[in-house]
XYZ file of C-alpha atoms in Angstrom:
69
model
C 42.861 -44.632 79.105
C 43.333 -44.721 75.346
C 46.965 -43.949 74.433
C 45.984 -42.058 71.281
C 43.620 -39.803 73.227
C 46.257 -39.237 75.909
C 48.796 -38.223 73.251
C 46.404 -35.542 71.935
C 45.411 -34.045 75.285
C 47.261 -31.059 76.718
C 46.747 -28.881 79.769
C 44.046 -26.305 78.952
C 46.013 -23.587 80.784
C 49.628 -23.959 79.635
C 49.150 -26.373 76.683
C 51.827 -28.609 78.213
C 52.012 -32.402 78.306
C 50.014 -34.336 80.845
C 51.127 -37.331 82.881
C 48.594 -40.129 83.295
C 48.175 -41.427 86.852
C 46.405 -44.750 86.365
C 45.936 -45.426 90.089
C 44.323 -42.035 90.858
C 42.530 -41.854 87.482
C 43.894 -38.356 86.863
C 45.931 -36.424 84.329
C 48.669 -34.355 85.958
C 50.108 -31.088 84.696
C 53.349 -30.767 86.625
C 53.953 -27.214 85.373
C 50.666 -25.811 86.699
C 50.455 -28.272 89.576
C 46.968 -29.460 88.669
C 45.349 -32.894 88.519
C 42.446 -33.268 86.096
C 40.035 -36.077 87.007
C 39.026 -38.897 84.688
C 35.385 -39.825 85.275
C 33.866 -42.895 83.621
C 36.840 -42.985 81.240
C 36.381 -39.345 80.168
C 39.003 -36.716 81.086
C 37.436 -33.630 82.666
C 39.688 -30.882 81.307
C 38.164 -27.954 83.188
C 40.549 -26.008 85.464
C 37.735 -25.450 87.976
C 37.327 -29.253 88.290
C 41.068 -29.872 88.792
C 42.690 -30.234 92.185
C 46.041 -28.838 93.285
C 48.857 -31.388 93.340
C 50.753 -31.937 96.592
C 54.455 -31.044 96.607
C 55.375 -34.753 96.612
C 53.249 -35.343 93.520
C 55.065 -32.588 91.605
C 58.535 -34.011 92.264
C 59.908 -36.498 89.760
C 60.049 -40.050 91.015
C 63.381 -41.796 90.903
C 65.133 -44.549 92.846
C 67.439 -41.908 94.385
C 64.494 -40.171 96.066
C 63.680 -43.110 98.294
C 64.370 -42.314 101.967
C 67.386 -40.030 101.189
C 70.414 -39.510 103.469
């Protein structure tokens, strides 16, 4: 995904920043809890095409989150 394009894209609902998930080929809006697909290198920025993020996907990742106790 082109870094310049990624820097310009925002969530169509809240206008917030998006997080690029290279492995899933998605752009995540953590505020709205939506994942916008990237198909053939083109982000599909339609809310009706987005999927809901799982709770685990919404949480920030950090070394302290691993296996907790």
